[in-house]
PDB file of N, CA, C and O in Angstrom:
ATOM      1  N   MET A   1     -18.558  48.384  15.477  1.00 79.00           N
ATOM      2  CA  MET A   1     -17.785  47.510  16.333  1.00 79.00           C
ATOM      3  C   MET A   1     -16.666  46.874  15.503  1.00 79.00           C
ATOM      4  O   MET A   1     -16.912  46.267  14.471  1.00 79.00           O
ATOM      5  N   ILE A   2     -15.445  47.015  15.967  1.00 85.00           N
ATOM      6  CA  ILE A   2     -14.282  46.464  15.273  1.00 85.00           C
ATOM      7  C   ILE A   2     -13.882  45.163  15.950  1.00 85.00           C
ATOM      8  O   ILE A   2     -13.656  45.123  17.161  1.00 85.00           O
ATOM      9  N   LEU A   3     -13.792  44.105  15.140  1.00 83.00           N
ATOM     10  CA  LEU A   3     -13.391  42.810  15.677  1.00 83.00           C
ATOM     11  C   LEU A   3     -11.870  42.691  15.672  1.00 83.00           C
ATOM     12  O   LEU A   3     -11.209  43.151  14.736  1.00 83.00           O
ATOM     13  N   PRO A   4     -11.295  42.044  16.685  1.00 84.00           N
ATOM     14  CA  PRO A   4      -9.836  41.888  16.707  1.00 84.00           C
ATOM     15  C   PRO A   4      -9.402  40.865  15.645  1.00 84.00           C
ATOM     16  O   PRO A   4     -10.145  39.964  15.277  1.00 84.00           O
ATOM     17  N   ALA A   5      -8.185  41.023  15.141  1.00 83.00           N
ATOM     18  CA  ALA A   5      -7.641  40.093  14.145  1.00 83.00           C
ATOM     19  C   ALA A   5      -7.402  38.740  14.814  1.00 83.00           C
ATOM     20  O   ALA A   5      -7.020  38.670  15.989  1.00 83.00           O
ATOM     21  N   PRO A   6      -7.639  37.669  14.093  1.00 78.00           N
ATOM     22  CA  PRO A   6      -7.412  36.348  14.691  1.00 78.00           C
ATOM     23  C   PRO A   6      -5.921  36.144  14.997  1.00 78.00           C
ATOM     24  O   PRO A   6      -5.045  36.578  14.251  1.00 78.00           O
ATOM     25  N   THR A   7      -5.662  35.483  16.100  1.00 85.00           N
ATOM     26  CA  THR A   7      -4.274  35.256  16.495  1.00 85.00           C
ATOM     27  C   THR A   7      -3.757  33.915  15.977  1.00 85.00           C
ATOM     28  O   THR A   7      -2.560  33.746  15.826  1.00 85.00           O
ATOM     29  N   ARG A   8      -4.636  32.971  15.735  1.00 86.00           N
ATOM     30  CA  ARG A   8      -4.223  31.662  15.223  1.00 86.00           C
ATOM     31  C   ARG A   8      -4.723  31.492  13.793  1.00 86.00           C
ATOM     32  O   ARG A   8      -5.852  31.828  13.481  1.00 86.00           O
ATOM     33  N   VAL A   9      -3.871  30.930  12.952  1.00 83.00           N
ATOM     34  CA  VAL A   9      -4.243  30.647  11.573  1.00 83.00           C
ATOM     35  C   VAL A   9      -4.394  29.132  11.438  1.00 83.00           C
ATOM     36  O   VAL A   9      -3.480  28.389  11.797  1.00 83.00           O
ATOM     37  N   PRO A  10      -5.539  28.660  10.973  1.00 81.00           N
ATOM     38  CA  PRO A  10      -5.713  27.207  10.860  1.00 81.00           C
ATOM     39  C   PRO A  10      -4.756  26.619   9.827  1.00 81.00           C
ATOM     40  O   PRO A  10      -4.495  27.207   8.780  1.00 81.00           O
ATOM     41  N   GLN A  11      -4.202  25.467  10.142  1.00 85.00           N
ATOM     42  CA  GLN A  11      -3.283  24.768   9.246  1.00 85.00           C
ATOM     43  C   GLN A  11      -4.055  23.750   8.424  1.00 85.00           C
ATOM     44  O   GLN A  11      -4.804  22.947   8.983  1.00 85.00           O
ATOM     45  N   ARG A  12      -3.867  23.790   7.115  1.00 81.00           N
ATOM     46  CA  ARG A  12      -4.547  22.850   6.222  1.00 81.00           C
ATOM     47  C   ARG A  12      -3.690  21.607   6.063  1.00 81.00           C
ATOM     48  O   ARG A  12      -2.538  21.680   5.671  1.00 81.00           O
ATOM     49  N   ARG A  13      -4.248  20.466   6.374  1.00 79.00           N
ATOM     50  CA  ARG A  13      -3.526  19.210   6.242  1.00 79.00           C
ATOM     51  C   ARG A  13      -3.876  18.546   4.924  1.00 79.00           C
ATOM     52  O   ARG A  13      -5.022  18.570   4.490  1.00 79.00           O
ATOM     53  N   LEU A  14      -2.870  17.950   4.297  1.00 70.00           N
ATOM     54  CA  LEU A  14      -3.100  17.198   3.078  1.00 70.00           C
ATOM     55  C   LEU A  14      -3.600  15.806   3.442  1.00 70.00           C
ATOM     56  O   LEU A  14      -3.188  15.241   4.457  1.00 70.00           O
ATOM     57  N   PRO A  15      -4.474  15.232   2.641  1.00 68.00           N
ATOM     58  CA  PRO A  15      -4.957  13.892   2.948  1.00 68.00           C
ATOM     59  C   PRO A  15      -3.836  12.865   2.828  1.00 68.00           C
ATOM     60  O   PRO A  15      -2.916  13.023   2.021  1.00 68.00           O
ATOM     61  N   ARG A  16      -3.894  11.816   3.627  1.00 72.00           N
ATOM     62  CA  ARG A  16      -2.853  10.798   3.613  1.00 72.00           C
ATOM     63  C   ARG A  16      -3.068   9.775   2.505  1.00 72.00           C
ATOM     64  O   ARG A  16      -2.168   9.038   2.178  1.00 72.00           O
ATOM     65  N   PHE A  17      -4.255   9.693   1.957  1.00 75.00           N
ATOM     66  CA  PHE A  17      -4.534   8.724   0.907  1.00 75.00           C
ATOM     67  C   PHE A  17      -5.609   9.290  -0.002  1.00 75.00           C
ATOM     68  O   PHE A  17      -6.237  10.295   0.310  1.00 75.00           O
ATOM     69  N   GLY A  18      -5.809   8.634  -1.131  1.00 76.00           N
ATOM     70  CA  GLY A  18      -6.859   9.074  -2.040  1.00 76.00           C
ATOM     71  C   GLY A  18      -6.330  10.001  -3.112  1.00 76.00           C
ATOM     72  O   GLY A  18      -5.134  10.276  -3.211  1.00 76.00           O
ATOM     73  N   PHE A  19      -7.231  10.467  -3.948  1.00 81.00           N
ATOM     74  CA  PHE A  19      -6.872  11.342  -5.044  1.00 81.00           C
ATOM     75  C   PHE A  19      -6.676  12.762  -4.526  1.00 81.00           C
ATOM     76  O   PHE A  19      -7.531  13.308  -3.848  1.00 81.00           O
ATOM     77  N   HIS A  20      -5.546  13.327  -4.861  1.00 81.00           N
ATOM     78  CA  HIS A  20      -5.238  14.691  -4.475  1.00 81.00           C
ATOM     79  C   HIS A  20      -4.491  15.325  -5.638  1.00 81.00           C
ATOM     80  O   HIS A  20      -3.683  14.668  -6.288  1.00 81.00           O
ATOM     81  N   PRO A  21      -4.743  16.576  -5.948  1.00 84.00           N
ATOM     82  CA  PRO A  21      -4.084  17.198  -7.111  1.00 84.00           C
ATOM     83  C   PRO A  21      -2.558  17.094  -7.085  1.00 84.00           C
ATOM     84  O   PRO A  21      -1.930  16.857  -8.106  1.00 84.00           O
ATOM     85  N   HIS A  22      -1.963  17.248  -5.914  1.00 83.00           N
ATOM     86  CA  HIS A  22      -0.498  17.180  -5.837  1.00 83.00           C
ATOM     87  C   HIS A  22       0.010  15.784  -6.185  1.00 83.00           C
ATOM     88  O   HIS A  22       0.945  15.635  -6.970  1.00 83.00           O
ATOM     89  N   THR A  23      -0.584  14.765  -5.615  1.00 84.00           N
ATOM     90  CA  THR A  23      -0.115  13.402  -5.874  1.00 84.00           C
ATOM     91  C   THR A  23      -0.427  12.963  -7.292  1.00 84.00           C
ATOM     92  O   THR A  23       0.372  12.251  -7.910  1.00 84.00           O
ATOM     93  N   GLU A  24      -1.552  13.380  -7.831  1.00 90.00           N
ATOM     94  CA  GLU A  24      -1.884  13.028  -9.214  1.00 90.00           C
ATOM     95  C   GLU A  24      -0.923  13.702 -10.190  1.00 90.00           C
ATOM     96  O   GLU A  24      -0.502  13.109 -11.176  1.00 90.00           O
ATOM     97  N   ARG A  25      -0.556  14.938  -9.926  1.00 93.00           N
ATOM     98  CA  ARG A  25       0.401  15.648 -10.777  1.00 93.00           C
ATOM     99  C   ARG A  25       1.766  14.979 -10.711  1.00 93.00           C
ATOM    100  O   ARG A  25       2.425  14.769 -11.731  1.00 93.00           O
ATOM    101  N   LEU A  26       2.203  14.598  -9.508  1.00 92.00           N
ATOM    102  CA  LEU A  26       3.482  13.916  -9.346  1.00 92.00           C
ATOM    103  C   LEU A  26       3.468  12.571 -10.060  1.00 92.00           C
ATOM    104  O   LEU A  26       4.435  12.213 -10.744  1.00 92.00           O
ATOM    105  N   ASN A  27       2.395  11.821  -9.930  1.00 94.00           N
ATOM    106  CA  ASN A  27       2.271  10.535 -10.591  1.00 94.00           C
ATOM    107  C   ASN A  27       2.326  10.690 -12.108  1.00 94.00           C
ATOM    108  O   ASN A  27       2.985   9.910 -12.798  1.00 94.00           O
ATOM    109  N   GLY A  28       1.665  11.682 -12.635  1.00 96.00           N
ATOM    110  CA  GLY A  28       1.685  11.918 -14.071  1.00 96.00           C
ATOM    111  C   GLY A  28       3.064  12.292 -14.571  1.00 96.00           C
ATOM    112  O   GLY A  28       3.505  11.827 -15.631  1.00 96.00           O
ATOM    113  N   ARG A  29       3.768  13.118 -13.823  1.00 97.00           N
ATOM    114  CA  ARG A  29       5.115  13.518 -14.227  1.00 97.00           C
ATOM    115  C   ARG A  29       6.070  12.336 -14.195  1.00 97.00           C
ATOM    116  O   ARG A  29       6.914  12.181 -15.088  1.00 97.00           O
ATOM    117  N   LEU A  30       5.972  11.494 -13.175  1.00 97.00           N
ATOM    118  CA  LEU A  30       6.828  10.315 -13.114  1.00 97.00           C
ATOM    119  C   LEU A  30       6.506   9.334 -14.237  1.00 97.00           C
ATOM    120  O   LEU A  30       7.409   8.699 -14.791  1.00 97.00           O
ATOM    121  N   ALA A  31       5.234   9.216 -14.591  1.00 97.00           N
ATOM    122  CA  ALA A  31       4.858   8.343 -15.702  1.00 97.00           C
ATOM    123  C   ALA A  31       5.420   8.871 -17.017  1.00 97.00           C
ATOM    124  O   ALA A  31       5.899   8.085 -17.859  1.00 97.00           O
ATOM    125  N   MET A  32       5.406  10.182 -17.219  1.00 97.00           N
ATOM    126  CA  MET A  32       5.978  10.757 -18.439  1.00 97.00           C
ATOM    127  C   MET A  32       7.484  10.531 -18.498  1.00 97.00           C
ATOM    128  O   MET A  32       8.026  10.189 -19.556  1.00 97.00           O
ATOM    129  N   LEU A  33       8.167  10.680 -17.365  1.00 98.00           N
ATOM    130  CA  LEU A  33       9.606  10.423 -17.335  1.00 98.00           C
ATOM    131  C   LEU A  33       9.909   8.956 -17.642  1.00 98.00           C
ATOM    132  O   LEU A  33      10.859   8.652 -18.370  1.00 98.00           O
ATOM    133  N   GLY A  34       9.113   8.050 -17.093  1.00 95.00           N
ATOM    134  CA  GLY A  34       9.306   6.631 -17.368  1.00 95.00           C
ATOM    135  C   GLY A  34       9.072   6.301 -18.827  1.00 95.00           C
ATOM    136  O   GLY A  34       9.802   5.489 -19.419  1.00 95.00           O
ATOM    137  N   PHE A  35       8.081   6.907 -19.429  1.00 95.00           N
ATOM    138  CA  PHE A  35       7.786   6.657 -20.841  1.00 95.00           C
ATOM    139  C   PHE A  35       8.914   7.169 -21.723  1.00 95.00           C
ATOM    140  O   PHE A  35       9.345   6.484 -22.664  1.00 95.00           O
ATOM    141  N   ILE A  36       9.433   8.350 -21.430  1.00 96.00           N
ATOM    142  CA  ILE A  36      10.550   8.907 -22.199  1.00 96.00           C
ATOM    143  C   ILE A  36      11.795   8.041 -22.010  1.00 96.00           C
ATOM    144  O   ILE A  36      12.545   7.786 -22.969  1.00 96.00           O
ATOM    145  N   ALA A  37      12.036   7.560 -20.793  1.00 95.00           N
ATOM    146  CA  ALA A  37      13.179   6.685 -20.546  1.00 95.00           C
ATOM    147  C   ALA A  37      13.034   5.381 -21.329  1.00 95.00           C
ATOM    148  O   ALA A  37      14.021   4.861 -21.867  1.00 95.00           O
ATOM    149  N   LEU A  38      11.828   4.840 -21.417  1.00 92.00           N
ATOM    150  CA  LEU A  38      11.599   3.618 -22.186  1.00 92.00           C
ATOM    151  C   LEU A  38      11.853   3.853 -23.670  1.00 92.00           C
ATOM    152  O   LEU A  38      12.486   3.023 -24.336  1.00 92.00           O
ATOM    153  N   LEU A  39      11.400   4.987 -24.199  1.00 92.00           N
ATOM    154  CA  LEU A  39      11.659   5.306 -25.603  1.00 92.00           C
ATOM    155  C   LEU A  39      13.159   5.470 -25.855  1.00 92.00           C
ATOM    156  O   LEU A  39      13.677   5.004 -26.881  1.00 92.00           O
ATOM    157  N   ALA A  40      13.864   6.118 -24.948  1.00 94.00           N
ATOM    158  CA  ALA A  40      15.308   6.295 -25.099  1.00 94.00           C
ATOM    159  C   ALA A  40      16.025   4.947 -25.047  1.00 94.00           C
ATOM    160  O   ALA A  40      16.963   4.705 -25.819  1.00 94.00           O
ATOM    161  N   LEU A  41      15.596   4.067 -24.179  1.00 90.00           N
ATOM    162  CA  LEU A  41      16.202   2.738 -24.078  1.00 90.00           C
ATOM    163  C   LEU A  41      15.966   1.929 -25.345  1.00 90.00           C
ATOM    164  O   LEU A  41      16.886   1.263 -25.843  1.00 90.00           O
ATOM    165  N   GLU A  42      14.760   1.982 -25.881  1.00 89.00           N
ATOM    166  CA  GLU A  42      14.470   1.269 -27.126  1.00 89.00           C
ATOM    167  C   GLU A  42      15.289   1.840 -28.278  1.00 89.00           C
ATOM    168  O   GLU A  42      15.769   1.088 -29.123  1.00 89.00           O
ATOM    169  N   TYR A  43      15.478   3.143 -28.315  1.00 91.00           N
ATOM    170  CA  TYR A  43      16.298   3.753 -29.364  1.00 91.00           C
ATOM    171  C   TYR A  43      17.758   3.314 -29.219  1.00 91.00           C
ATOM    172  O   TYR A  43      18.430   2.990 -30.188  1.00 91.00           O
ATOM    173  N   TRP A  44      18.253   3.273 -27.988  1.00 92.00           N
ATOM    174  CA  TRP A  44      19.641   2.904 -27.722  1.00 92.00           C
ATOM    175  C   TRP A  44      19.892   1.432 -28.042  1.00 92.00           C
ATOM    176  O   TRP A  44      20.932   1.089 -28.592  1.00 92.00           O
ATOM    177  N   LEU A  45      18.942   0.563 -27.714  1.00 86.00           N
ATOM    178  CA  LEU A  45      19.095  -0.863 -27.991  1.00 86.00           C
ATOM    179  C   LEU A  45      18.844  -1.201 -29.461  1.00 86.00           C
ATOM    180  O   LEU A  45      19.330  -2.200 -29.953  1.00 86.00           O
ATOM    181  N   GLY A  46      18.053  -0.403 -30.117  1.00 86.00           N
ATOM    182  CA  GLY A  46      17.759  -0.642 -31.520  1.00 86.00           C
ATOM    183  C   GLY A  46      16.571  -1.553 -31.748  1.00 86.00           C
ATOM    184  O   GLY A  46      16.290  -1.938 -32.879  1.00 86.00           O
ATOM    185  N   HIS A  47      15.877  -1.942 -30.686  1.00 83.00           N
ATOM    186  CA  HIS A  47      14.678  -2.771 -30.809  1.00 83.00           C
ATOM    187  C   HIS A  47      13.796  -2.552 -29.587  1.00 83.00           C
ATOM    188  O   HIS A  47      14.195  -1.902 -28.628  1.00 83.00           O
ATOM    189  N   GLY A  48      12.590  -3.103 -29.642  1.00 82.00           N
ATOM    190  CA  GLY A  48      11.667  -2.961 -28.526  1.00 82.00           C
ATOM    191  C   GLY A  48      12.140  -3.714 -27.300  1.00 82.00           C
ATOM    192  O   GLY A  48      12.959  -4.631 -27.370  1.00 82.00           O
ATOM    193  N   LEU A  49      11.660  -3.331 -26.158  1.00 76.00           N
ATOM    194  CA  LEU A  49      12.102  -3.947 -24.903  1.00 76.00           C
ATOM    195  C   LEU A  49      11.626  -5.389 -24.786  1.00 76.00           C
ATOM    196  O   LEU A  49      12.326  -6.246 -24.249  1.00 76.00           O
ATOM    197  N   LEU A  50      10.444  -5.688 -25.307  1.00 75.00           N
ATOM    198  CA  LEU A  50       9.893  -7.038 -25.190  1.00 75.00           C
ATOM    199  C   LEU A  50      10.247  -7.927 -26.386  1.00 75.00           C
ATOM    200  O   LEU A  50       9.997  -9.118 -26.346  1.00 75.00           O
ATOM    201  N   ALA A  51      10.812  -7.369 -27.427  1.00 73.00           N
ATOM    202  CA  ALA A  51      11.139  -8.142 -28.638  1.00 73.00           C
ATOM    203  C   ALA A  51      12.644  -8.309 -28.724  1.00 73.00           C
ATOM    204  O   ALA A  51      13.352  -7.542 -29.353  1.00 73.00           O
ATOM    205  N   TRP A  52      13.154  -9.326 -28.045  1.00 64.00           N
ATOM    206  CA  TRP A  52      14.594  -9.572 -28.079  1.00 64.00           C
ATOM    207  C   TRP A  52      14.958 -10.276 -29.384  1.00 64.00           C
ATOM    208  O   TRP A  52      14.272 -11.191 -29.817  1.00 64.00           O
ATOM    209  N   PRO A  53      16.059  -9.888 -30.028  1.00 57.00           N
ATOM    210  CA  PRO A  53      16.434 -10.499 -31.321  1.00 57.00           C
ATOM    211  C   PRO A  53      16.973 -11.908 -31.161  1.00 57.00           C
ATOM    212  O   PRO A  53      17.445 -12.333 -30.189  1.00 57.00           O
TER     213      PRO A  53
END
């Protein structure tokens, strides 16, 4: 007996909140960009961000 191919494909929804691989990866990448920007700013200013001369 041959079964017919399904006509509808279920759509996978991403969760609206909570831990999800996509959001965790995005958060990590943005944190790395922020850290690099902070290092570049400290290099450009010549001192730490919290230690004003």
